[in-house]
């Protein structure tokens, strides 16, 4: 649909371009020129007596023309009639009807405009007075017709000018409903294909609206009475004594015949360009359907439409191709009828290439006036000059007339004139003026200077260079620098001087110059071209299907040039949106709330800018539940069936899927409606099966995809006669509530099933044994009967028969029942058990004889309990459990047992009354089984290379524990599992220490117990090794070792000896020849020690008492190391002293590292070097 709209847009653009390029030559009004008619009234002028007559005639020319009129071919002297005036500077006549009679001005008027260069004339304007005559006041007798016959109500309005519009209404000014059965013909008569009782009314009124005078005339009401044959005999005989009608046979169904047109064929003539309307109205019962075909071809697609329920075929803008035979066919179930209409097409004259165009010639030039037209029959051509026959005009050697053409050669100044071309045939005429103007004028460009043209990219660009000159100027175009003329691709220069760029691109923008040149001079003009991005709808609205009452949103998103401001307009069915607050228009969307059916239609989003536009359409379909069916009728009435017909209601755009037929039984359950039948949505009738003795009222509901309609109005009541029951009660049963009775029950019949009054039941029973007699009782208003004194659990044959006042129901079926049950009196025997495995045993027993059960066997119950566990760690269990086996079994499986346990059990039979006595109690033992998982598992004493696992034994030993299986494996930071290790542990162990472990951040452990039956499920544990715990554990272990203590003492003693030796050497006195180095090292605290003799280098006398760096001198003069100097790192190489895994010291004893001086304050609070060495494990982690 969107593409179709765009094609229409492109076509409109093409027409605009062609019109632009072929516009007629315009002579500037400041130059001499003959008159040209610019405005005139239509050929047919119908005046309204209440208003003044205005007959238009305007013209232009230089000098300005004068005007005169003729009436009916003779001169009309305007100045002689005081009621007539001519407007200043115009030829328009104004007649004041308040001072004159309208009929005095009926006639044919023609206007002439003249100046010294010629005369132009208008069309012949036929002036007539509008008429709206009154209807005659005749009264009509009531029309009485038999139901089913056809009927025509005549309208016959009075003739008016123009003809009136006809419509039928009632006394309340409501239009009468029309359908395929009842419709209005083109002449206004009302046709009934067949009449129904509901057509009876006394206000069939035909109205005629006269559009020109805005008046409505009313015909006298017509009364129609539709009666069936019985009513006609009862009523007409008394009032009308119409014996002919009374004796008429009932109206039967019949095949169609045409009411109009009559016969098998007819003919019709239509003019080209007019509207062709053909109608076929048929009568018949059932109502016929009408269809149309063209015998000699296809119907003209878009120009053809069907009106009045397909009875009228309408073709607009008729062309010669529409001539031919058209056939209408009326059809119902009983047959068909056909009528052929032969259509001929005539044509009033029409232009082939348009009316002749004005000629502007320079002296000595040549030219041609062409007046080419066609019509059917072929029209004649007559030329005039300045309003008079050309034959009577002065002879002109430069002029030559050849049929529809006048050729001018070597014209001179006195050749200027206005020529009239009149083409006519019996169906009309064409009159056109064209002047020949002989001028000598230099060129001028009429297009405004510096005009800006803005065009959309990829669209045609047209830049005008409208010029005038005589001779006609030659037009050339230049762009920007005028390097060359623009006369090749992509430029097209048209004859009228317009420059076209078929596909404008951004590079085409700029300044353009057009130059007009003739022999008398040259003239140039500048224009400018800009290109803009096209406006486009990038998100088009989608078609929507919405239920009534809901909301809908249409989106319309736009992309446009930044310099163009778009405006968005929404239309519904090509008209403005309703003035309704439910319609909410945003810039890029339209939303409608609370949608109703009147909102359905085509919605169009139009985006406009000053240069272009775009549009998109979407269909809104509003669906809803169907309207209820109407006109329920009961036919084919029988004792047990009836046929129901109805007319479907409006579907509301969702096809009806099915009809639901319901009934109400006014006799038995008034006010309750029940579903009776369902039929497909394509059917409008149903054959209903009925029950006797029911007062039926029917209604119909329609269902579509949206939902169920409201119920139709109820049909009339239909009563069926009573009859004997068709069926007996169902679900007849016999059972006892006590051990000595039999209760007989049944499902009673409903009121609908009773088929008549006095419903009761015959209840019969007898013992099920040969030779037993039936016992029968009558039961009413109940659905059970109790037989007392019966033996316990004995079989009985029973039956229940329905009976009413009109007879017995069918012979009932015999059912089997049993008297009441009692507890079983015997227990199962030969009870035994077979152990299958540690958790399953199979039990067997001999069933109890049926007569000792004294009831229906419901099954056997096994009572069992676990006496004790064979393992000493578990307590005894005495809880009893019950396992039920439904039905008459002799064995069963006992699952879910505990291994290594001692069980006892007994068996009992049970019926509906209860359990029988128990059997003897038996025992069995279950063998060992796999143990349960350990109760707990934990990690203690973790270190870098060892840890201890502790656990608790399983809660369920299920036998004798023979040992434990331990599996473990490391897990790194990437969750990758290392190699799995496995240990077998003794049964009496509850912990184990794992040594020589390789360090891992996590370990995963699996521990399970074993019995002789196998390994049980494992207890799994994942433990993360915390580095601090591991290191602390290592520190404690080293510090408590004897060898470590001895080593530390030896090192301390050695340090003390070295210090003593160093001080002895120093106290010997003397100076050191290190003067040169003293100059280089003036820092008194820079006192390194020699490696060989531990003497200080570069020592000065004035510093004898200065303490060593990192030490302090107490008041007693002794030298004591600071606590922080005990760190063994200070005596290693670079502070990297470490311990092996066995605690031995790694490193070499030497002087302090020079790096210590720079970090002394920090190291003074550091940990001892063994600890620091352990901390270096962080790099491993």
PDB file of N, CA and C in Angstrom, residues 598-654:
ATOM      1  N   UNK A 598     -15.815   2.310  15.401  1.00  0.00           N
ATOM      2  CA  UNK A 598     -15.761   3.445  14.475  1.00  0.00           C
ATOM      3  C   UNK A 598     -14.331   3.923  14.264  1.00  0.00           C
ATOM      4  N   UNK A 599     -13.394   3.458  15.091  1.00  0.00           N
ATOM      5  CA  UNK A 599     -11.994   3.842  14.912  1.00  0.00           C
ATOM      6  C   UNK A 599     -11.304   3.013  13.841  1.00  0.00           C
ATOM      7  N   UNK A 600     -11.936   1.936  13.371  1.00  0.00           N
ATOM      8  CA  UNK A 600     -11.314   1.099  12.348  1.00  0.00           C
ATOM      9  C   UNK A 600     -11.178   1.884  11.051  1.00  0.00           C
ATOM     10  N   UNK A 601     -10.126   1.589  10.313  1.00  0.00           N
ATOM     11  CA  UNK A 601      -9.915   2.262   9.033  1.00  0.00           C
ATOM     12  C   UNK A 601      -8.453   2.335   8.677  1.00  0.00           C
ATOM     13  N   UNK A 602      -8.153   3.179   7.694  1.00  0.00           N
ATOM     14  CA  UNK A 602      -6.785   3.371   7.218  1.00  0.00           C
ATOM     15  C   UNK A 602      -6.221   4.645   7.826  1.00  0.00           C
ATOM     16  N   UNK A 603      -5.118   4.491   8.549  1.00  0.00           N
ATOM     17  CA  UNK A 603      -4.462   5.636   9.165  1.00  0.00           C
ATOM     18  C   UNK A 603      -3.204   5.965   8.363  1.00  0.00           C
ATOM     19  N   UNK A 604      -3.082   7.225   8.060  1.00  0.00           N
ATOM     20  CA  UNK A 604      -1.981   7.664   7.213  1.00  0.00           C
ATOM     21  C   UNK A 604      -1.149   8.688   7.974  1.00  0.00           C
ATOM     22  N   UNK A 605       0.163   8.436   8.015  1.00  0.00           N
ATOM     23  CA  UNK A 605       1.117   9.371   8.612  1.00  0.00           C
ATOM     24  C   UNK A 605       1.795  10.133   7.466  1.00  0.00           C
ATOM     25  N   UNK A 606       1.614  11.441   7.430  1.00  0.00           N
ATOM     26  CA  UNK A 606       2.188  12.282   6.378  1.00  0.00           C
ATOM     27  C   UNK A 606       3.181  13.234   7.026  1.00  0.00           C
ATOM     28  N   UNK A 607       4.419  13.191   6.541  1.00  0.00           N
ATOM     29  CA  UNK A 607       5.470  14.075   7.030  1.00  0.00           C
ATOM     30  C   UNK A 607       5.760  15.093   5.935  1.00  0.00           C
ATOM     31  N   UNK A 608       5.559  16.358   6.247  1.00  0.00           N
ATOM     32  CA  UNK A 608       5.731  17.423   5.267  1.00  0.00           C
ATOM     33  C   UNK A 608       6.890  18.329   5.649  1.00  0.00           C
ATOM     34  N   UNK A 609       7.662  18.714   4.642  1.00  0.00           N
ATOM     35  CA  UNK A 609       8.579  19.834   4.775  1.00  0.00           C
ATOM     36  C   UNK A 609       8.248  20.809   3.642  1.00  0.00           C
ATOM     37  N   UNK A 610       8.993  21.877   3.571  1.00  0.00           N
ATOM     38  CA  UNK A 610       8.727  22.851   2.509  1.00  0.00           C
ATOM     39  C   UNK A 610       9.120  22.319   1.143  1.00  0.00           C
ATOM     40  N   UNK A 611       9.913  21.217   1.124  1.00  0.00           N
ATOM     41  CA  UNK A 611      10.406  20.709  -0.159  1.00  0.00           C
ATOM     42  C   UNK A 611       9.845  19.350  -0.532  1.00  0.00           C
ATOM     43  N   UNK A 612       9.560  18.526   0.430  1.00  0.00           N
ATOM     44  CA  UNK A 612       9.113  17.172   0.088  1.00  0.00           C
ATOM     45  C   UNK A 612       8.237  16.644   1.203  1.00  0.00           C
ATOM     46  N   UNK A 613       7.825  15.444   1.013  1.00  0.00           N
ATOM     47  CA  UNK A 613       7.029  14.777   2.040  1.00  0.00           C
ATOM     48  C   UNK A 613       7.176  13.283   1.873  1.00  0.00           C
ATOM     49  N   UNK A 614       6.787  12.577   2.899  1.00  0.00           N
ATOM     50  CA  UNK A 614       6.746  11.115   2.851  1.00  0.00           C
ATOM     51  C   UNK A 614       5.497  10.686   3.603  1.00  0.00           C
ATOM     52  N   UNK A 615       5.037   9.528   3.279  1.00  0.00           N
ATOM     53  CA  UNK A 615       3.825   9.048   3.952  1.00  0.00           C
ATOM     54  C   UNK A 615       3.878   7.543   4.104  1.00  0.00           C
ATOM     55  N   UNK A 616       3.129   7.073   5.062  1.00  0.00           N
ATOM     56  CA  UNK A 616       2.986   5.629   5.306  1.00  0.00           C
ATOM     57  C   UNK A 616       1.591   5.385   5.847  1.00  0.00           C
ATOM     58  N   UNK A 617       1.058   4.233   5.543  1.00  0.00           N
ATOM     59  CA  UNK A 617      -0.303   3.912   5.968  1.00  0.00           C
ATOM     60  C   UNK A 617      -0.318   2.608   6.756  1.00  0.00           C
ATOM     61  N   UNK A 618      -1.319   2.476   7.576  1.00  0.00           N
ATOM     62  CA  UNK A 618      -1.531   1.257   8.355  1.00  0.00           C
ATOM     63  C   UNK A 618      -3.025   1.053   8.541  1.00  0.00           C
ATOM     64  N   UNK A 619      -3.413  -0.187   8.549  1.00  0.00           N
ATOM     65  CA  UNK A 619      -4.820  -0.532   8.726  1.00  0.00           C
ATOM     66  C   UNK A 619      -5.081  -0.877  10.189  1.00  0.00           C
ATOM     67  N   UNK A 620      -6.120  -0.298  10.730  1.00  0.00           N
ATOM     68  CA  UNK A 620      -6.579  -0.656  12.068  1.00  0.00           C
ATOM     69  C   UNK A 620      -7.865  -1.462  11.931  1.00  0.00           C
ATOM     70  N   UNK A 621      -7.784  -2.672  12.368  1.00  0.00           N
ATOM     71  CA  UNK A 621      -8.960  -3.544  12.374  1.00  0.00           C
ATOM     72  C   UNK A 621      -9.396  -3.739  13.814  1.00  0.00           C
ATOM     73  N   UNK A 622     -10.609  -3.364  14.105  1.00  0.00           N
ATOM     74  CA  UNK A 622     -11.147  -3.480  15.459  1.00  0.00           C
ATOM     75  C   UNK A 622     -12.046  -4.700  15.513  1.00  0.00           C
ATOM     76  N   UNK A 623     -11.678  -5.622  16.354  1.00  0.00           N
ATOM     77  CA  UNK A 623     -12.464  -6.850  16.490  1.00  0.00           C
ATOM     78  C   UNK A 623     -13.183  -6.837  17.832  1.00  0.00           C
ATOM     79  N   UNK A 624     -14.244  -7.564  17.880  1.00  0.00           N
ATOM     80  CA  UNK A 624     -15.012  -7.659  19.122  1.00  0.00           C
ATOM     81  C   UNK A 624     -15.855  -8.914  19.113  1.00  0.00           C
ATOM     82  N   UNK A 625     -16.463  -9.152  20.215  1.00  0.00           N
ATOM     83  CA  UNK A 625     -17.381 -10.284  20.281  1.00  0.00           C
ATOM     84  C   UNK A 625     -18.544 -10.037  19.324  1.00  0.00           C
ATOM     85  N   UNK A 626     -19.041 -11.089  18.731  1.00  0.00           N
ATOM     86  CA  UNK A 626     -20.147 -10.886  17.774  1.00  0.00           C
ATOM     87  C   UNK A 626     -21.408 -10.404  18.470  1.00  0.00           C
ATOM     88  N   UNK A 627     -22.244  -9.768  17.679  1.00  0.00           N
ATOM     89  CA  UNK A 627     -23.571  -9.402  18.179  1.00  0.00           C
ATOM     90  C   UNK A 627     -24.429 -10.660  18.276  1.00  0.00           C
ATOM     91  N   UNK A 628     -25.404 -10.661  19.147  1.00  0.00           N
ATOM     92  CA  UNK A 628     -26.234 -11.869  19.286  1.00  0.00           C
ATOM     93  C   UNK A 628     -27.049 -12.120  18.023  1.00  0.00           C
ATOM     94  N   UNK A 629     -27.299 -13.393  17.721  1.00  0.00           N
ATOM     95  CA  UNK A 629     -28.173 -13.721  16.584  1.00  0.00           C
ATOM     96  C   UNK A 629     -29.580 -13.180  16.804  1.00  0.00           C
ATOM     97  N   UNK A 630     -30.296 -13.055  15.720  1.00  0.00           N
ATOM     98  CA  UNK A 630     -31.660 -12.515  15.778  1.00  0.00           C
ATOM     99  C   UNK A 630     -32.612 -13.427  15.004  1.00  0.00           C
ATOM    100  N   UNK A 631     -33.880 -13.113  15.092  1.00  0.00           N
ATOM    101  CA  UNK A 631     -34.936 -13.755  14.304  1.00  0.00           C
ATOM    102  C   UNK A 631     -34.927 -15.272  14.453  1.00  0.00           C
ATOM    103  N   UNK A 632     -34.996 -15.771  15.684  1.00  0.00           N
ATOM    104  CA  UNK A 632     -35.059 -17.215  15.902  1.00  0.00           C
ATOM    105  C   UNK A 632     -36.423 -17.740  15.450  1.00  0.00           C
ATOM    106  N   UNK A 633     -36.413 -18.781  14.646  1.00  0.00           N
ATOM    107  CA  UNK A 633     -37.650 -19.372  14.146  1.00  0.00           C
ATOM    108  C   UNK A 633     -37.600 -20.881  14.326  1.00  0.00           C
ATOM    109  N   UNK A 634     -38.765 -21.471  14.690  1.00  0.00           N
ATOM    110  CA  UNK A 634     -38.901 -22.916  14.859  1.00  0.00           C
ATOM    111  C   UNK A 634     -39.712 -23.462  13.690  1.00  0.00           C
ATOM    112  N   UNK A 635     -39.131 -24.399  12.985  1.00  0.00           N
ATOM    113  CA  UNK A 635     -39.814 -25.030  11.854  1.00  0.00           C
ATOM    114  C   UNK A 635     -39.650 -26.540  11.955  1.00  0.00           C
ATOM    115  N   UNK A 636     -40.333 -27.261  11.055  1.00  0.00           N
ATOM    116  CA  UNK A 636     -40.256 -28.723  11.012  1.00  0.00           C
ATOM    117  C   UNK A 636     -40.487 -29.310  12.409  1.00  0.00           C
ATOM    118  N   UNK A 637     -41.567 -28.931  13.026  1.00  0.00           N
ATOM    119  CA  UNK A 637     -41.837 -29.304  14.400  1.00  0.00           C
ATOM    120  C   UNK A 637     -42.395 -30.720  14.473  1.00  0.00           C
ATOM    121  N   UNK A 638     -41.708 -31.559  15.270  1.00  0.00           N
ATOM    122  CA  UNK A 638     -42.134 -32.947  15.477  1.00  0.00           C
ATOM    123  C   UNK A 638     -42.140 -33.246  16.964  1.00  0.00           C
ATOM    124  N   UNK A 639     -42.590 -34.476  17.318  1.00  0.00           N
ATOM    125  CA  UNK A 639     -42.712 -34.804  18.732  1.00  0.00           C
ATOM    126  C   UNK A 639     -41.360 -34.790  19.440  1.00  0.00           C
ATOM    127  N   UNK A 640     -40.364 -35.294  18.796  1.00  0.00           N
ATOM    128  CA  UNK A 640     -39.062 -35.414  19.432  1.00  0.00           C
ATOM    129  C   UNK A 640     -37.988 -34.559  18.763  1.00  0.00           C
ATOM    130  N   UNK A 641     -38.340 -33.631  17.889  1.00  0.00           N
ATOM    131  CA  UNK A 641     -37.328 -32.806  17.222  1.00  0.00           C
ATOM    132  C   UNK A 641     -37.969 -31.532  16.701  1.00  0.00           C
ATOM    133  N   UNK A 642     -37.106 -30.563  16.427  1.00  0.00           N
ATOM    134  CA  UNK A 642     -37.539 -29.310  15.842  1.00  0.00           C
ATOM    135  C   UNK A 642     -36.338 -28.705  15.132  1.00  0.00           C
ATOM    136  N   UNK A 643     -36.613 -27.883  14.118  1.00  0.00           N
ATOM    137  CA  UNK A 643     -35.532 -27.195  13.415  1.00  0.00           C
ATOM    138  C   UNK A 643     -35.530 -25.729  13.827  1.00  0.00           C
ATOM    139  N   UNK A 644     -34.356 -25.267  14.259  1.00  0.00           N
ATOM    140  CA  UNK A 644     -34.197 -23.884  14.706  1.00  0.00           C
ATOM    141  C   UNK A 644     -33.346 -23.131  13.683  1.00  0.00           C
ATOM    142  N   UNK A 645     -33.812 -21.973  13.236  1.00  0.00           N
ATOM    143  CA  UNK A 645     -33.042 -21.125  12.325  1.00  0.00           C
ATOM    144  C   UNK A 645     -32.907 -19.741  12.960  1.00  0.00           C
ATOM    145  N   UNK A 646     -31.877 -19.033  12.532  1.00  0.00           N
ATOM    146  CA  UNK A 646     -31.597 -17.707  13.077  1.00  0.00           C
ATOM    147  C   UNK A 646     -30.801 -16.900  12.054  1.00  0.00           C
ATOM    148  N   UNK A 647     -30.684 -15.608  12.322  1.00  0.00           N
ATOM    149  CA  UNK A 647     -29.880 -14.715  11.484  1.00  0.00           C
ATOM    150  C   UNK A 647     -28.674 -14.282  12.308  1.00  0.00           C
ATOM    151  N   UNK A 648     -27.462 -14.498  11.810  1.00  0.00           N
ATOM    152  CA  UNK A 648     -26.267 -14.125  12.600  1.00  0.00           C
ATOM    153  C   UNK A 648     -26.199 -12.617  12.807  1.00  0.00           C
ATOM    154  N   UNK A 649     -25.624 -12.229  13.927  1.00  0.00           N
ATOM    155  CA  UNK A 649     -25.365 -10.816  14.191  1.00  0.00           C
ATOM    156  C   UNK A 649     -24.059 -10.375  13.554  1.00  0.00           C
ATOM    157  N   UNK A 650     -23.731  -9.121  13.738  1.00  0.00           N
ATOM    158  CA  UNK A 650     -22.498  -8.552  13.188  1.00  0.00           C
ATOM    159  C   UNK A 650     -21.285  -9.280  13.775  1.00  0.00           C
ATOM    160  N   UNK A 651     -20.332  -9.652  12.894  1.00  0.00           N
ATOM    161  CA  UNK A 651     -19.165 -10.410  13.340  1.00  0.00           C
ATOM    162  C   UNK A 651     -18.106  -9.530  13.990  1.00  0.00           C
ATOM    163  N   UNK A 652     -18.121  -8.244  13.699  1.00  0.00           N
ATOM    164  CA  UNK A 652     -17.129  -7.310  14.219  1.00  0.00           C
ATOM    165  C   UNK A 652     -15.711  -7.725  13.838  1.00  0.00           C
ATOM    166  N   UNK A 653     -15.548  -8.012  12.538  1.00  0.00           N
ATOM    167  CA  UNK A 653     -14.245  -8.254  11.922  1.00  0.00           C
ATOM    168  C   UNK A 653     -13.550  -9.515  12.400  1.00  0.00           C
ATOM    169  N   UNK A 654     -14.269 -10.379  13.088  1.00  0.00           N
ATOM    170  CA  UNK A 654     -13.707 -11.665  13.495  1.00  0.00           C
ATOM    171  C   UNK A 654     -14.742 -12.737  13.167  1.00  0.00           C
TER     172      UNK A 654
END
